[in-house]
Coordinates of C-alpha atoms in Angstrom, one line a residue:
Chain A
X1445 CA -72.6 52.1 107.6
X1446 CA -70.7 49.0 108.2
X1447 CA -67.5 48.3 109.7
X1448 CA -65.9 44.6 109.3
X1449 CA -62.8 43.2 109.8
X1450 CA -62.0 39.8 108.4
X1451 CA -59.7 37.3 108.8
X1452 CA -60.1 35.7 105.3
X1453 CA -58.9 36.9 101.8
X1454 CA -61.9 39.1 100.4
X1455 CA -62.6 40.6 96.6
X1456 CA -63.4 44.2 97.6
X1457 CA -66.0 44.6 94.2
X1458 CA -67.6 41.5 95.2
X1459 CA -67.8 43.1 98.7
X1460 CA -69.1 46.6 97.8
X1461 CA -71.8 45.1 95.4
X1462 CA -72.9 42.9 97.9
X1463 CA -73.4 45.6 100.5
X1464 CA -75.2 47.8 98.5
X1465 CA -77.3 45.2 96.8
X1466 CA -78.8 44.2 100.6
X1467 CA -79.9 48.1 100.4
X1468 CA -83.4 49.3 99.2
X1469 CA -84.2 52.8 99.4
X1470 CA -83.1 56.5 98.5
X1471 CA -80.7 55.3 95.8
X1472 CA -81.5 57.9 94.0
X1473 CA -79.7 60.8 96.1
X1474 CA -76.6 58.5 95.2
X1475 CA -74.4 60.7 93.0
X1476 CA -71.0 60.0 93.8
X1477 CA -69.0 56.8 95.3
X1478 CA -65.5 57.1 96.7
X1479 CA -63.4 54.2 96.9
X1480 CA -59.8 53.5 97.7
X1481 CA -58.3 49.6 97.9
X1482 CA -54.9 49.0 99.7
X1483 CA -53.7 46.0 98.3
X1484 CA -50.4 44.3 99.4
X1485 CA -47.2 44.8 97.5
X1486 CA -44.5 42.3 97.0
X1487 CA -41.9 45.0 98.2
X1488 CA -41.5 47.9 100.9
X1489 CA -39.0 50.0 101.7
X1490 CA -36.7 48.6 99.7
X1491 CA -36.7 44.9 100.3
X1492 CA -38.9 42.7 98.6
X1493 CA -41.5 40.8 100.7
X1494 CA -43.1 37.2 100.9
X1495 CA -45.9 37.7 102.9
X1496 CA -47.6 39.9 106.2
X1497 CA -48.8 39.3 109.1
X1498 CA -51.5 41.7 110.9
X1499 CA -51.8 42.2 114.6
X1500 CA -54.6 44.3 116.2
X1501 CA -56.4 44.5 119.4
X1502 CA -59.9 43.0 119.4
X1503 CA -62.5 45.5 121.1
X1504 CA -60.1 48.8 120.4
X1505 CA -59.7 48.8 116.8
X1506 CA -62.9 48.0 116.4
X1507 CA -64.1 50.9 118.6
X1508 CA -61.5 53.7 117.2
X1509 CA -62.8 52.9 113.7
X1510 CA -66.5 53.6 114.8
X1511 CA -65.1 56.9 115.6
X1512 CA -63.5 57.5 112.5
X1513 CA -66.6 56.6 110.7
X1514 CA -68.8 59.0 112.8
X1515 CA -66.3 61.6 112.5
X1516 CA -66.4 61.5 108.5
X1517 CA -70.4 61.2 108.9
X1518 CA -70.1 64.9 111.2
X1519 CA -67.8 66.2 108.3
X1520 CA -69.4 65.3 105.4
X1521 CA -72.9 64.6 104.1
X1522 CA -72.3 60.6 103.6
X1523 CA -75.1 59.0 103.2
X1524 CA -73.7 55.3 103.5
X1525 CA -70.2 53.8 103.9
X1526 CA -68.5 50.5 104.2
X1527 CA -65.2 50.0 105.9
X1528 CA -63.1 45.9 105.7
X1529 CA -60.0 46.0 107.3
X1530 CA -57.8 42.5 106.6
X1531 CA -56.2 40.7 109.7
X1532 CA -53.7 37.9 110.2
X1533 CA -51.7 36.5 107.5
X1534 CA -51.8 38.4 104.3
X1535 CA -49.9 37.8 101.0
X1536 CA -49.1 40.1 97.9
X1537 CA -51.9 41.3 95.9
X1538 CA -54.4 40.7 98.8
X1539 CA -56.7 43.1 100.0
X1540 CA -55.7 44.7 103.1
X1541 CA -58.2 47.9 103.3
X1542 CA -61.4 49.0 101.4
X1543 CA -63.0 52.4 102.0
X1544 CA -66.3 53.1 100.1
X1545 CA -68.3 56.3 100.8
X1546 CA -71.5 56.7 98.8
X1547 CA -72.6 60.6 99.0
X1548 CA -74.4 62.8 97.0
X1549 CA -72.0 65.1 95.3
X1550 CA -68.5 63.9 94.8
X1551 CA -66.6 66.3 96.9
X1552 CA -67.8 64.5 100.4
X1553 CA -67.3 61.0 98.6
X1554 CA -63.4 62.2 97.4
X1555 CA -62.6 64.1 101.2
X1556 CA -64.7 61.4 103.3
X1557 CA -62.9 58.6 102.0
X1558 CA -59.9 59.9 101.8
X1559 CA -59.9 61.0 105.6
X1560 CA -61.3 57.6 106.9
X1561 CA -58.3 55.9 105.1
X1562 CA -56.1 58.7 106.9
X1563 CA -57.5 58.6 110.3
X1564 CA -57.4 54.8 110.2
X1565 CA -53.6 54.8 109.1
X1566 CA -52.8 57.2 112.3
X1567 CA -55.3 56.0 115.1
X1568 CA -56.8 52.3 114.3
X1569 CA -54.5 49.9 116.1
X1570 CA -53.1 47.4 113.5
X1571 CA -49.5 46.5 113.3
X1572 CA -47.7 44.9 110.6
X1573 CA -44.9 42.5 110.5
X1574 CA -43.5 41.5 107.0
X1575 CA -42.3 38.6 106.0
X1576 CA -38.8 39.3 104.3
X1577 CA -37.3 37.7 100.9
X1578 CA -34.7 36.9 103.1
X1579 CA -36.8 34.8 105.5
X1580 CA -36.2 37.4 107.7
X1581 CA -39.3 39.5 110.0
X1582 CA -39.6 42.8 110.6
X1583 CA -42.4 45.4 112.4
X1584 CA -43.2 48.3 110.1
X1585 CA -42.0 51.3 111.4
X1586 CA -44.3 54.0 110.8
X1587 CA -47.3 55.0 108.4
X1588 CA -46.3 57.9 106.1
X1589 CA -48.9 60.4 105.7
X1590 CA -51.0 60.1 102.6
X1591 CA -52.2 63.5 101.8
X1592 CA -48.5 63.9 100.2
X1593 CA -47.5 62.2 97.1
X1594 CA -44.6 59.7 98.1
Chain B
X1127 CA -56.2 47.5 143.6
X1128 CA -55.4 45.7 140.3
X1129 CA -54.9 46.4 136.9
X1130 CA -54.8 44.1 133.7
X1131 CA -52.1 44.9 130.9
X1132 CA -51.5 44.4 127.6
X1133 CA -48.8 44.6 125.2
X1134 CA -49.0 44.5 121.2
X1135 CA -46.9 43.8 118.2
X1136 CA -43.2 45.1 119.1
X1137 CA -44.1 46.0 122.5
X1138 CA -45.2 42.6 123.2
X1139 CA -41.6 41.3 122.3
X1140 CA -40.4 44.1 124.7
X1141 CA -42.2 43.2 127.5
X1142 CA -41.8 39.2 126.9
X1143 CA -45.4 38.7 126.8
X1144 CA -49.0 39.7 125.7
X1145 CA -50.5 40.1 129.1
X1146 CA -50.1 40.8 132.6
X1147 CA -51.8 42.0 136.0
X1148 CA -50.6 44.8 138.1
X1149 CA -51.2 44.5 141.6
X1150 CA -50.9 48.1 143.4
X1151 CA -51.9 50.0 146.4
X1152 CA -50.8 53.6 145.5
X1153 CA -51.5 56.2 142.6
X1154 CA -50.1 55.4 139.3
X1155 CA -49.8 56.7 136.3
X1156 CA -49.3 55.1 133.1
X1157 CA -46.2 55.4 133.0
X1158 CA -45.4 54.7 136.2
X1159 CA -47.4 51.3 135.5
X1160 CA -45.4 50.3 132.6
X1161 CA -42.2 50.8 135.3
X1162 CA -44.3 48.6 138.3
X1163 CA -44.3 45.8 135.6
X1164 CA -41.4 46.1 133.5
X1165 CA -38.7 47.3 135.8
X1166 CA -35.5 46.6 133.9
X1167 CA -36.8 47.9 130.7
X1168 CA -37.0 51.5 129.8
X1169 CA -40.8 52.3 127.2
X1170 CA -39.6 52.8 124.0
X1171 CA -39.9 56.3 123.3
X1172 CA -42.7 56.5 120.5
X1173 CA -45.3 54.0 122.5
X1174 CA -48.7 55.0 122.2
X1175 CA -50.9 54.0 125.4
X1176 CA -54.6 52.9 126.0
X1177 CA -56.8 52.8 129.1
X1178 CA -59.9 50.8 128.7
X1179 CA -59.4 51.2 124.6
X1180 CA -59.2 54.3 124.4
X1181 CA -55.8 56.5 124.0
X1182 CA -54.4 58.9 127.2
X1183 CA -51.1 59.5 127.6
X1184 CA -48.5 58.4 129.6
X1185 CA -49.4 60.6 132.7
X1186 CA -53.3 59.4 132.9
X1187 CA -53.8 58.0 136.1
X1188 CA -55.3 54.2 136.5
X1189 CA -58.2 53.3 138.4
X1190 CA -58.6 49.9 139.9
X1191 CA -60.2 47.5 137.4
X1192 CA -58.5 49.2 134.0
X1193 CA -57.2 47.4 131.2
X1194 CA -54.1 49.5 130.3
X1195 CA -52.5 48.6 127.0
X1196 CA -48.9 49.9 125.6
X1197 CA -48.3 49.0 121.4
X1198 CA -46.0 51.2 118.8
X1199 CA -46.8 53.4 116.5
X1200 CA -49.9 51.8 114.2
X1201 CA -49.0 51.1 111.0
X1202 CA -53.0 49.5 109.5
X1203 CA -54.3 50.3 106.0
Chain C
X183 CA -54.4 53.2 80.5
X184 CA -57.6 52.8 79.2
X185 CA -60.4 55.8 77.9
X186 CA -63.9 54.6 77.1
X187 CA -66.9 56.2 75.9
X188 CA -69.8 54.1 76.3
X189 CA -73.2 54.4 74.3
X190 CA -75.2 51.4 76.7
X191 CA -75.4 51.2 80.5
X192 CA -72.0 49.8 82.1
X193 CA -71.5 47.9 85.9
X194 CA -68.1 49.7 86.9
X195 CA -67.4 47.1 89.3
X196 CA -67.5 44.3 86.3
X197 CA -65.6 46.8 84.2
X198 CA -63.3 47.3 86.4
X199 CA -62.6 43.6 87.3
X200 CA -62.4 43.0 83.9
X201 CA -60.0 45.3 82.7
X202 CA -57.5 44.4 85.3
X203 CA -58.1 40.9 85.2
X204 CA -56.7 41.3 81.5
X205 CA -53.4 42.8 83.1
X206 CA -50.5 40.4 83.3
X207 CA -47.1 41.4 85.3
X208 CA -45.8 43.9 87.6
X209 CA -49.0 43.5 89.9
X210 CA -46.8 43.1 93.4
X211 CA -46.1 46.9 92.8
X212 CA -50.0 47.6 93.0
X213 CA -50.6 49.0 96.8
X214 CA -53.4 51.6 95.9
X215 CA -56.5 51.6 94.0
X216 CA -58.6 55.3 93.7
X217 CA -61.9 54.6 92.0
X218 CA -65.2 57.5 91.8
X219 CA -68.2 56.4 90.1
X220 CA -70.8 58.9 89.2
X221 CA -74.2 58.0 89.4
X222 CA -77.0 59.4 87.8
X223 CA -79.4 60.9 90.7
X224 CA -83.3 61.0 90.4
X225 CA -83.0 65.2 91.3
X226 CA -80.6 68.2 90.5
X227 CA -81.2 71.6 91.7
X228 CA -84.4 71.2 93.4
X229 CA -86.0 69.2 90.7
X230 CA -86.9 65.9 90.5
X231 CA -85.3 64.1 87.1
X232 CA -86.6 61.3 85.2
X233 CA -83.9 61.0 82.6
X234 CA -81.0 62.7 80.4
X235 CA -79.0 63.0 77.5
X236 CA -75.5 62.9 77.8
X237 CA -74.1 64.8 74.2
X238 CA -70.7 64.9 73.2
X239 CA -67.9 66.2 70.5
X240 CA -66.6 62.7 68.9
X241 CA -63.0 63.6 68.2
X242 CA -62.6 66.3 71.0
X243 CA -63.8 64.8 73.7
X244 CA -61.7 61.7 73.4
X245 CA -59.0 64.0 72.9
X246 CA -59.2 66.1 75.8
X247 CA -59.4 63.1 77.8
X248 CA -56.5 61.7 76.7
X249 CA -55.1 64.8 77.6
X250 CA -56.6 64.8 81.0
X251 CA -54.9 61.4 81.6
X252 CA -51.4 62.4 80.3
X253 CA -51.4 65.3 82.9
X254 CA -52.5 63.3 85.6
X255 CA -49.5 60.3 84.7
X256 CA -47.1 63.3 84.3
X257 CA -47.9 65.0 88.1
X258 CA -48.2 61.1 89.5
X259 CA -46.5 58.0 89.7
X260 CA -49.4 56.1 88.0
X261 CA -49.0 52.1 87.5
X262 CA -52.4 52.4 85.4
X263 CA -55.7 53.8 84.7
X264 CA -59.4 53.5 83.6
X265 CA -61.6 55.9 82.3
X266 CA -65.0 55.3 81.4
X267 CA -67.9 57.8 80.2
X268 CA -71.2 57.1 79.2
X269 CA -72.9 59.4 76.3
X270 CA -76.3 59.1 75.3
X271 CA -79.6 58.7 77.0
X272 CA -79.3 57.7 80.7
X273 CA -81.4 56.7 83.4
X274 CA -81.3 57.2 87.2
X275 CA -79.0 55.1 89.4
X276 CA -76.9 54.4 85.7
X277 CA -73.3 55.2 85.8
X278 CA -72.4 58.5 84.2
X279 CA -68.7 58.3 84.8
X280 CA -65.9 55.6 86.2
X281 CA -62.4 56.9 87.0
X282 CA -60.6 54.4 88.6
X283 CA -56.1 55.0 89.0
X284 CA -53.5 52.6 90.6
X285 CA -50.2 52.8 91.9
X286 CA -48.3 52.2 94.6
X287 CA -48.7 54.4 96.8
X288 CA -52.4 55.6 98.0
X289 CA -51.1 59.7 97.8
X290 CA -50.9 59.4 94.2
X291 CA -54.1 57.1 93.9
X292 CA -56.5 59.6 95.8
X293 CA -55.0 62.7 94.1
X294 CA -54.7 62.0 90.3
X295 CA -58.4 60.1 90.4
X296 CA -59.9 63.3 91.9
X297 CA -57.2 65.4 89.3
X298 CA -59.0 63.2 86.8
X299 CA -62.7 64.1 87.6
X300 CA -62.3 67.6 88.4
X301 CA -60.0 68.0 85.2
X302 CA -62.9 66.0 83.6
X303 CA -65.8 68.2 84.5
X304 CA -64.1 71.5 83.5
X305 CA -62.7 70.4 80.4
X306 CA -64.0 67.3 78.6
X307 CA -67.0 68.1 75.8
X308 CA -70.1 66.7 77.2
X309 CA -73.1 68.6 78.3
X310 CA -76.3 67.4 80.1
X311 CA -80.0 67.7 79.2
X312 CA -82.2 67.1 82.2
X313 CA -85.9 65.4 81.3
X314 CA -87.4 66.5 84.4
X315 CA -90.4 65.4 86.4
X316 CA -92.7 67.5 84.9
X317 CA -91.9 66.8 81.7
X318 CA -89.9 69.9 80.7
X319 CA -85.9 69.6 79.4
X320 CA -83.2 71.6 80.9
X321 CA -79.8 71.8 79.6
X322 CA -77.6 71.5 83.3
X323 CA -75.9 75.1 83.1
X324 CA -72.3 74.5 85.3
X325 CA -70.5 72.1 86.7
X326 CA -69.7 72.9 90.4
X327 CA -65.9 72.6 91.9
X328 CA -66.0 69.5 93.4
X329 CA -62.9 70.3 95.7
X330 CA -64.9 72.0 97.8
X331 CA -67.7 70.1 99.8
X332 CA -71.1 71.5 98.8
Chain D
X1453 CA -61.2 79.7 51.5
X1454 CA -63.9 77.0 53.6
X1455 CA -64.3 76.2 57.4
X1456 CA -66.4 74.2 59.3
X1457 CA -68.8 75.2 61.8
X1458 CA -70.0 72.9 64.5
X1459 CA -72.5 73.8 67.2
X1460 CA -73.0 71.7 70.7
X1461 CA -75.6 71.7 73.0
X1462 CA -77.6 75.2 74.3
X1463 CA -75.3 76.4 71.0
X1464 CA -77.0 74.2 68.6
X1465 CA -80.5 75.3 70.0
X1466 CA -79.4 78.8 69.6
X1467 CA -78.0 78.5 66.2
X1468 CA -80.6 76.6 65.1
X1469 CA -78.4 74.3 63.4
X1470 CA -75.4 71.6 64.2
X1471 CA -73.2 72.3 61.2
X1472 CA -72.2 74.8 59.2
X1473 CA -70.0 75.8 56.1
X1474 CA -68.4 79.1 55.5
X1475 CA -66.4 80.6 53.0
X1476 CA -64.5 84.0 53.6
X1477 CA -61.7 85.4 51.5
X1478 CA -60.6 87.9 54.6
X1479 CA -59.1 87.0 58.1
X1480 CA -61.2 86.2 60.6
X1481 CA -61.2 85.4 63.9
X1482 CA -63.2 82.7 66.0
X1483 CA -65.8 85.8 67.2
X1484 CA -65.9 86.7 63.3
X1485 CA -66.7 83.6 62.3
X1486 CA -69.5 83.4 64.4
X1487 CA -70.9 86.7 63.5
X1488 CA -70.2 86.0 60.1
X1489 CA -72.0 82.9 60.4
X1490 CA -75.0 84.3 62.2
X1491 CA -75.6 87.7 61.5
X1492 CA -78.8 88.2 63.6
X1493 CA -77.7 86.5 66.8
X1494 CA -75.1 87.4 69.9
X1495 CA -72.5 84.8 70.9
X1496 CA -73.7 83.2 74.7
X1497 CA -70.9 85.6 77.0
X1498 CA -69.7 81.9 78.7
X1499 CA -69.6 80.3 75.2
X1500 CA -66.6 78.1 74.9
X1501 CA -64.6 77.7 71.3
X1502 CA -62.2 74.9 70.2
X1503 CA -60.7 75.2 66.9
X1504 CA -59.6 71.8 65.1
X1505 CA -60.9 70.1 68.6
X1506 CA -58.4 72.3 70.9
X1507 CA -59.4 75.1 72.8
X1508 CA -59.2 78.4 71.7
X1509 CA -60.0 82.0 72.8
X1510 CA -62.5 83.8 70.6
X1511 CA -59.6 86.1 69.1
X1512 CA -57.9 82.9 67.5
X1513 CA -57.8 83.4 63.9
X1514 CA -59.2 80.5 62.0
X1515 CA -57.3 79.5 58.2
X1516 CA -58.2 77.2 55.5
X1517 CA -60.0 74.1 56.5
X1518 CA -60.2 74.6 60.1
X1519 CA -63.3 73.0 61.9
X1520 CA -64.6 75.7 64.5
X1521 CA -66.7 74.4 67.4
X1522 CA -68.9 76.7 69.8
X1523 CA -70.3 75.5 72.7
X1524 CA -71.6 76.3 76.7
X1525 CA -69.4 75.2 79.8
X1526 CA -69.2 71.6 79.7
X1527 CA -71.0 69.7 81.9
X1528 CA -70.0 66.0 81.9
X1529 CA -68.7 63.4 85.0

């Protein structure tokens, strides 16, 4: 299990191979890998934007994404994940999040991964301020809730 | 007894800075913190609060020695 | 959108990179990648596996995937897809299956890839013959529901 | 009048062959055809049919040129 958060642009397949490659043992049991990649978009709510910048509390976010982790680990049978959360300034088509969950059978890869990405959205303290087409900033409100289709 | 705040992202613009200290002598909530250190500004209603990284709410009472931290809803991912 | 069956052993990380490195335009609209992989494993019910063959239906099979696919873009706001199968004999720790969506929003990402693989495993023509461990073949009887954890 | 008859997996073991040709000059359904087409052996109860590469239920009458598949659950991904 790893947890990372970076303050440099990162591929997320160069990232996941990587990680996995360093691992030797029991990769048989592997059957299923979930994955889900946020990626910056040039527009939200309506106006398009230039560019992000990500605020988060050094020690805390860190420490509420353990929890996360070992909560999807009590929940599911996981049998390795790997969790890179993007800080600082951010531009379109940039990574901002990768989940990967490696399990056995798919259904705790699919719910695992999908949960870590939820939990994180509601309880891991990162704050985003765009960067307007306008030249204007503004804080983004509020995370919508991802188990509905938008 | 003393106390060491912080404030994030909109908060942080609230409050006019990222950090303070909180000097006190009585029982405090959290709440009652963020009114010791910010008294002509009202907490934004949707705040989310953290003693010593983790979350309480606004009622938790501080303990000399605790970093207290106030930041809007999170918005990662 | 893209469905491929595949007869040789695949990296779905390079695949993947290389399909949408191929993609020109609209990529600011891009906020969500869903991906599974399915990996062979070295067991399966209690038995240890040294191999299988993946059979298909030419013809049907591509068709019901296409199918698959068209339901998932008509239930989801879907910016693209990949779909990749492998047929043929396969070896542990190969790719069996990579189903990989994005769109804008991750709601739509995590539910039409998992739409996709469950849809997949109850409807597409291919059936699995186990070489176990001890030599003997086994045809896999059922696919399980993988919305539920198992 | 002539349909094709294809066999997949545990089906092909059980009809002992992968292909098939059948002519009839009556109306028969998916479940005929198979009986028709072997005589001496039951149809697998969780046998699935596709007709012309669609699903069908074993009541679907087949016409002219069809291509009838039979097959077990499907067990792909």
């Amino acid at each position: 299990m790893s947890i990372q958060i970076r303050t440099a642009a990162f591929d997320p397949y160069q990232e996941i191979q990587t990680y996995r490659n360093a691992k030797t043992g029991n990769t048989g049991a592997l059957g299923a890998t979930g994955i889900f990649i946020g990626t910056m978009r040039d527009f939200n709510e309506g106006a398009a934007v230039k560019g992000m910048t990500l605020e988060y509390y050094p020690g805390m976010t860190e420490k509420q994404l353990e929890k996360i982790v070992s909560e999807a680990q009590r929940q599911w049978q996981i049998i390795d994940s790997l969790l890179i959360h993007r800080v600082g300034d951010i531009f379109p088509n940039e990574t901002i999040v990768l989940v990967a969950v490696w399990s056995s059978h798919r259904g705790d890869a699919f719910d695992a991964s999908r949960y870590i990405m939820e939990a994180l959205k509601s309880k891991a303290p990162f704050w985003k301020k765009e960067l307007l087409g306008t030249g204007d900033e503004r804080w983004v409100a509020n995370n919508t809730n991802g188990y509905k289709s938008e | 007894m003393s106390i060491n705040l912080r404030y994030f992202a909109s908060l942080k613009e609230v409050a006019g800075r990222p950090e303070d200290n909180l000097t006190y002598t009585d029982t405090l909530t959290v709440h009652e913190v963020w009114k010791r250190a910010n008294p002509d500004k009202s907490l934004p209603g949707n705040t989310l609060t953290a003693v010593n990284m983790e979350y309480v709410d606004f009622d938790f009472i501080v303990k000399d020695g605790d970093e207290v931290a106030f930041f809007p809803p999170v918005t990662g991912g």
